[in-house]
Amino acid sequence: MRNYEITNILREGAVEETKSAVKDILAKHSVTIQNEEDWGSKRLWHPIGRDEQGHFTLIKCQGPASEIVKIEHEFKLNTNILKTLVVRSNG
């Protein structure tokens, strides 16, 4: 089991339902959430599609390395997740 930090930029209109969808995806792939931070809405430096605002979240979690590629793929399929960054953290 490895530690990861997942930063997501969510679409403004559907923040709460997207947060629950992210948690469902992580639970489906047996990833345990250790900490979750909500950074709030911010103006994007460059628009993503037609979106100029985004809601930022950070999730610190632990899970198997083989499932991370699958999780990233499911995040890309969700249209309410504008961008995702998954970083392996030490510890």
N, CA and C atoms as an extended XYZ file, in Angstrom:
273
Properties=species:S:1:pos:R:3:atomname:S:1:resname:S:1:resid:I:1 pbc="F F F"
N         0.839       -1.175        0.000 N   MET     1
C         0.000        0.000        0.000 CA  MET     1
C         0.889        1.245        0.000 C   MET     1
N         0.575        2.169       -0.891 N   ARG     2
C         1.349        3.402       -1.002 CA  ARG     2
C         0.472        4.599       -0.668 C   ARG     2
N         1.118        5.691       -0.303 N   ASN     3
C         0.413        6.920        0.006 CA  ASN     3
C         0.371        7.812       -1.235 C   ASN     3
N        -0.765        8.455       -1.451 N   TYR     4
C        -0.959        9.330       -2.606 CA  TYR     4
C        -1.660       10.605       -2.176 C   TYR     4
N        -1.423       11.661       -2.946 N   GLU     5
C        -2.167       12.905       -2.825 CA  GLU     5
C        -2.852       13.148       -4.157 C   GLU     5
N        -4.156       13.303       -4.122 N   ILE     6
C        -4.946       13.506       -5.334 CA  ILE     6
C        -5.556       14.902       -5.277 C   ILE     6
N        -5.178       15.742       -6.225 N   THR     7
C        -5.736       17.086       -6.331 CA  THR     7
C        -6.684       17.101       -7.521 C   THR     7
N        -7.912       17.549       -7.283 N   ASN     8
C        -8.923       17.622       -8.338 CA  ASN     8
C        -9.412       19.049       -8.492 C   ASN     8
N        -9.691       19.430       -9.734 N   ILE     9
C       -10.413       20.663      -10.016 CA  ILE     9
C       -11.785       20.236      -10.516 C   ILE     9
N       -12.805       20.628       -9.763 N   LEU    10
C       -14.170       20.204      -10.059 CA  LEU    10
C       -14.950       21.338      -10.716 C   LEU    10
N       -15.916       20.963      -11.545 N   ARG    11
C       -16.804       21.937      -12.176 CA  ARG    11
C       -17.671       22.598      -11.117 C   ARG    11
N       -17.878       23.885      -11.232 N   GLU    12
C       -18.575       24.679      -10.217 CA  GLU    12
C       -20.012       24.241       -9.962 C   GLU    12
N       -20.749       23.856      -10.950 N   GLY    13
C       -22.173       23.588      -10.774 CA  GLY    13
C       -22.513       22.342       -9.990 C   GLY    13
N       -21.595       21.388       -9.931 N   ALA    14
C       -21.919       20.085       -9.341 CA  ALA    14
C       -20.831       19.629       -8.383 C   ALA    14
N       -20.500       20.460       -7.414 N   VAL    15
C       -19.375       20.175       -6.523 CA  VAL    15
C       -19.677       19.007       -5.591 C   VAL    15
N       -20.794       19.064       -4.889 N   GLU    16
C       -21.094       18.035       -3.882 CA  GLU    16
C       -21.306       16.659       -4.503 C   GLU    16
N       -22.013       16.590       -5.607 N   GLU    17
C       -22.226       15.278       -6.233 CA  GLU    17
C       -20.930       14.733       -6.827 C   GLU    17
N       -20.049       15.606       -7.289 N   THR    18
C       -18.768       15.155       -7.820 CA  THR    18
C       -17.861       14.669       -6.701 C   THR    18
N       -17.887       15.348       -5.536 N   LYS    19
C       -17.102       14.882       -4.392 CA  LYS    19
C       -17.531       13.480       -3.971 C   LYS    19
N       -18.834       13.233       -3.941 N   SER    20
C       -19.306       11.894       -3.564 CA  SER    20
C       -18.959       10.875       -4.645 C   SER    20
N       -18.964       11.284       -5.916 N   ALA    21
C       -18.568       10.367       -6.989 CA  ALA    21
C       -17.091        9.997       -6.874 C   ALA    21
N       -16.250       10.965       -6.505 N   VAL    22
C       -14.823       10.703       -6.319 CA  VAL    22
C       -14.615        9.712       -5.175 C   VAL    22
N       -15.329        9.920       -4.074 N   LYS    23
C       -15.214        9.004       -2.940 CA  LYS    23
C       -15.685        7.598       -3.315 C   LYS    23
N       -16.746        7.496       -4.117 N   ASP    24
C       -17.234        6.186       -4.563 CA  ASP    24
C       -16.209        5.483       -5.442 C   ASP    24
N       -15.567        6.239       -6.330 N   ILE    25
C       -14.538        5.654       -7.203 CA  ILE    25
C       -13.374        5.132       -6.366 C   ILE    25
N       -12.941        5.917       -5.389 N   LEU    26
C       -11.829        5.490       -4.537 CA  LEU    26
C       -12.201        4.259       -3.717 C   LEU    26
N       -13.413        4.231       -3.191 N   ALA    27
C       -13.854        3.076       -2.407 CA  ALA    27
C       -13.959        1.829       -3.269 C   ALA    27
N       -14.397        1.996       -4.509 N   LYS    28
C       -14.532        0.865       -5.424 CA  LYS    28
C       -13.184        0.198       -5.707 C   LYS    28
N       -12.136        0.994       -5.691 N   HIS    29
C       -10.792        0.475       -5.977 CA  HIS    29
C        -9.985        0.240       -4.707 C   HIS    29
N       -10.646        0.091       -3.595 N   SER    30
C       -10.072       -0.218       -2.281 CA  SER    30
C        -8.975        0.754       -1.855 C   SER    30
N        -9.245        2.032       -2.040 N   VAL    31
C        -8.349        3.093       -1.587 CA  VAL    31
C        -8.971        3.719       -0.349 C   VAL    31
N        -8.186        3.864        0.722 N   THR    32
C        -8.697        4.456        1.953 CA  THR    32
C        -8.291        5.917        2.026 C   THR    32
N        -9.252        6.777        2.333 N   ILE    33
C        -9.008        8.208        2.453 CA  ILE    33
C        -8.527        8.496        3.868 C   ILE    33
N        -7.378        9.152        3.970 N   GLN    34
C        -6.819        9.512        5.262 CA  GLN    34
C        -7.167       10.936        5.651 C   GLN    34
N        -7.187       11.836        4.678 N   ASN    35
C        -7.471       13.238        4.948 CA  ASN    35
C        -8.051       13.864        3.688 C   ASN    35
N        -8.957       14.807        3.878 N   GLU    36
C        -9.563       15.496        2.746 CA  GLU    36
C        -9.608       16.989        3.049 C   GLU    36
N        -9.132       17.790        2.107 N   GLU    37
C        -9.135       19.242        2.260 CA  GLU    37
C        -9.927       19.859        1.124 C   GLU    37
N       -10.725       20.853        1.459 N   ASP    38
C       -11.506       21.582        0.468 CA  ASP    38
C       -10.889       22.967        0.339 C   ASP    38
N       -10.289       23.257       -0.805 N   TRP    39
C        -9.604       24.528       -1.006 CA  TRP    39
C       -10.524       25.611       -1.548 C   TRP    39
N       -11.742       25.257       -1.906 N   GLY    40
C       -12.718       26.240       -2.344 CA  GLY    40
C       -12.623       26.586       -3.823 C   GLY    40
N       -13.419       27.567       -4.207 N   SER    41
C       -13.494       27.984       -5.609 CA  SER    41
C       -12.439       29.037       -5.908 C   SER    41
N       -11.821       28.885       -7.049 N   LYS    42
C       -10.801       29.829       -7.478 CA  LYS    42
C       -10.950       30.063       -8.978 C   LYS    42
N       -10.502       31.229       -9.394 N   ARG    43
C       -10.485       31.536      -10.820 CA  ARG    43
C        -9.293       30.818      -11.438 C   ARG    43
N        -9.508       30.176      -12.567 N   LEU    44
C        -8.449       29.423      -13.232 CA  LEU    44
C        -7.562       30.372      -14.036 C   LEU    44
N        -6.276       30.073      -14.080 N   TRP    45
C        -5.344       30.905      -14.827 CA  TRP    45
C        -5.660       30.840      -16.313 C   TRP    45
N        -5.928       29.632      -16.796 N   HIS    46
C        -6.358       29.426      -18.177 CA  HIS    46
C        -7.694       28.703      -18.134 C   HIS    46
N        -8.653       29.138      -18.938 N   PRO    47
C        -9.939       28.427      -18.952 CA  PRO    47
C        -9.763       26.982      -19.402 C   PRO    47
N       -10.529       26.105      -18.789 N   ILE    48
C       -10.562       24.697      -19.193 CA  ILE    48
C       -11.890       24.511      -19.920 C   ILE    48
N       -11.821       24.417      -21.229 N   GLY    49
C       -13.048       24.405      -22.013 CA  GLY    49
C       -13.704       25.772      -21.891 C   GLY    49
N       -14.928       25.799      -21.385 N   ARG    50
C       -15.634       27.064      -21.169 CA  ARG    50
C       -15.631       27.485      -19.699 C   ARG    50
N       -14.995       26.696      -18.858 N   ASP    51
C       -14.994       26.967      -17.421 CA  ASP    51
C       -13.841       27.888      -17.051 C   ASP    51
N       -14.176       28.994      -16.391 N   GLU    52
C       -13.163       29.921      -15.912 CA  GLU    52
C       -12.990       29.850      -14.401 C   GLU    52
N       -13.897       29.159      -13.710 N   GLN    53
C       -13.840       28.946      -12.266 CA  GLN    53
C       -13.733       27.446      -12.016 C   GLN    53
N       -13.082       27.078      -10.928 N   GLY    54
C       -12.982       25.677      -10.552 CA  GLY    54
C       -12.987       25.538       -9.043 C   GLY    54
N       -13.422       24.397       -8.570 N   HIS    55
C       -13.444       24.107       -7.137 CA  HIS    55
C       -12.343       23.088       -6.866 C   HIS    55
N       -11.378       23.452       -6.018 N   PHE    56
C       -10.194       22.643       -5.780 CA  PHE    56
C       -10.367       21.783       -4.534 C   PHE    56
N        -9.953       20.514       -4.629 N   THR    57
C        -9.959       19.607       -3.487 CA  THR    57
C        -8.643       18.836       -3.452 C   THR    57
N        -8.239       18.454       -2.249 N   LEU    58
C        -7.048       17.626       -2.054 CA  LEU    58
C        -7.445       16.436       -1.194 C   LEU    58
N        -7.090       15.243       -1.653 N   ILE    59
C        -7.380       14.019       -0.912 CA  ILE    59
C        -6.059       13.291       -0.675 C   ILE    59
N        -5.762       13.020        0.593 N   LYS    60
C        -4.609       12.193        0.934 CA  LYS    60
C        -5.141       10.801        1.210 C   LYS    60
N        -4.583        9.815        0.510 N   CYS    61
C        -5.146        8.477        0.602 CA  CYS    61
C        -4.045        7.425        0.526 C   CYS    61
N        -4.465        6.191        0.724 N   GLN    62
C        -3.544        5.057        0.702 CA  GLN    62
C        -4.210        3.940       -0.076 C   GLN    62
N        -3.452        3.339       -1.001 N   GLY    63
C        -4.021        2.265       -1.794 CA  GLY    63
C        -2.977        1.536       -2.609 C   GLY    63
N        -3.402        0.480       -3.291 N   PRO    64
C        -2.474       -0.296       -4.110 CA  PRO    64
C        -2.068        0.460       -5.375 C   PRO    64
N        -0.822        0.311       -5.761 N   ALA    65
C        -0.293        1.027       -6.925 CA  ALA    65
C        -0.971        0.591       -8.222 C   ALA    65
N        -1.423       -0.638       -8.290 N   SER    66
C        -2.029       -1.146       -9.523 CA  SER    66
C        -3.385       -0.508       -9.819 C   SER    66
N        -4.023        0.064       -8.811 N   GLU    67
C        -5.358        0.641       -8.997 CA  GLU    67
C        -5.328        2.112       -9.403 C   GLU    67
N        -4.192        2.766       -9.289 N   ILE    68
C        -4.124        4.202       -9.537 CA  ILE    68
C        -4.411        4.531      -11.003 C   ILE    68
N        -3.916        3.739      -11.925 N   VAL    69
C        -4.177        3.978      -13.343 CA  VAL    69
C        -5.668        3.854      -13.642 C   VAL    69
N        -6.324        2.901      -13.020 N   LYS    70
C        -7.765        2.724      -13.203 CA  LYS    70
C        -8.545        3.900      -12.630 C   LYS    70
N        -8.102        4.400      -11.494 N   ILE    71
C        -8.761        5.548      -10.870 CA  ILE    71
C        -8.615        6.789      -11.753 C   ILE    71
N        -7.413        7.024      -12.262 N   GLU    72
C        -7.202        8.171      -13.145 CA  GLU    72
C        -8.075        8.082      -14.389 C   GLU    72
N        -8.235        6.874      -14.924 N   HIS    73
C        -9.075        6.682      -16.098 CA  HIS    73
C       -10.539        7.020      -15.791 C   HIS    73
N       -11.024        6.584      -14.652 N   GLU    74
C       -12.415        6.883      -14.278 CA  GLU    74
C       -12.610        8.371      -14.016 C   GLU    74
N       -11.594        9.033      -13.476 N   PHE    75
C       -11.681       10.482      -13.283 CA  PHE    75
C       -11.793       11.200      -14.624 C   PHE    75
N       -11.059       10.720      -15.634 N   LYS    76
C       -11.120       11.341      -16.958 CA  LYS    76
C       -12.487       11.158      -17.612 C   LYS    76
N       -13.169       10.072      -17.280 N   LEU    77
C       -14.491        9.826      -17.859 CA  LEU    77
C       -15.575       10.702      -17.242 C   LEU    77
N       -15.343       11.198      -16.031 N   ASN    78
C       -16.321       12.039      -15.355 CA  ASN    78
C       -16.185       13.475      -15.886 C   ASN    78
N       -17.246       13.998      -16.489 N   THR    79
C       -17.180       15.321      -17.107 CA  THR    79
C       -17.168       16.455      -16.087 C   THR    79
N       -17.512       16.181      -14.831 N   ASN    80
C       -17.496       17.211      -13.799 CA  ASN    80
C       -16.131       17.379      -13.151 C   ASN    80
N       -15.186       16.506      -13.473 N   ILE    81
C       -13.814       16.652      -12.993 CA  ILE    81
C       -13.010       17.262      -14.136 C   ILE    81
N       -12.601       18.524      -13.953 N   LEU    82
C       -11.905       19.228      -15.028 CA  LEU    82
C       -10.458       18.769      -15.164 C   LEU    82
N        -9.740       18.669      -14.059 N   LYS    83
C        -8.343       18.228      -14.062 CA  LYS    83
C        -8.058       17.411      -12.816 C   LYS    83
N        -7.080       16.514      -12.931 N   THR    84
C        -6.663       15.664      -11.809 CA  THR    84
C        -5.150       15.556      -11.796 C   THR    84
N        -4.589       15.591      -10.596 N   LEU    85
C        -3.164       15.358      -10.404 CA  LEU    85
C        -3.006       14.359       -9.284 C   LEU    85
N        -2.362       13.224       -9.584 N   VAL    86
C        -2.110       12.185       -8.584 CA  VAL    86
C        -0.600       12.133       -8.366 C   VAL    86
N        -0.189       12.313       -7.103 N   VAL    87
C         1.228       12.333       -6.746 CA  VAL    87
C         1.453       11.313       -5.645 C   VAL    87
N         2.490       10.503       -5.797 N   ARG    88
C         2.859        9.572       -4.744 CA  ARG    88
C         3.637       10.316       -3.680 C   ARG    88
N         3.209       10.188       -2.438 N   SER    89
C         3.874       10.903       -1.347 CA  SER    89
C         4.652        9.925       -0.486 C   SER    89
N         5.653       10.427        0.189 N   ASN    90
C         6.467        9.595        1.070 CA  ASN    90
C         5.760        9.385        2.399 C   ASN    90
N         5.996        8.242        2.985 N   GLY    91
C         5.460        8.024        4.312 CA  GLY    91
C         4.512        6.902        4.442 C   GLY    91
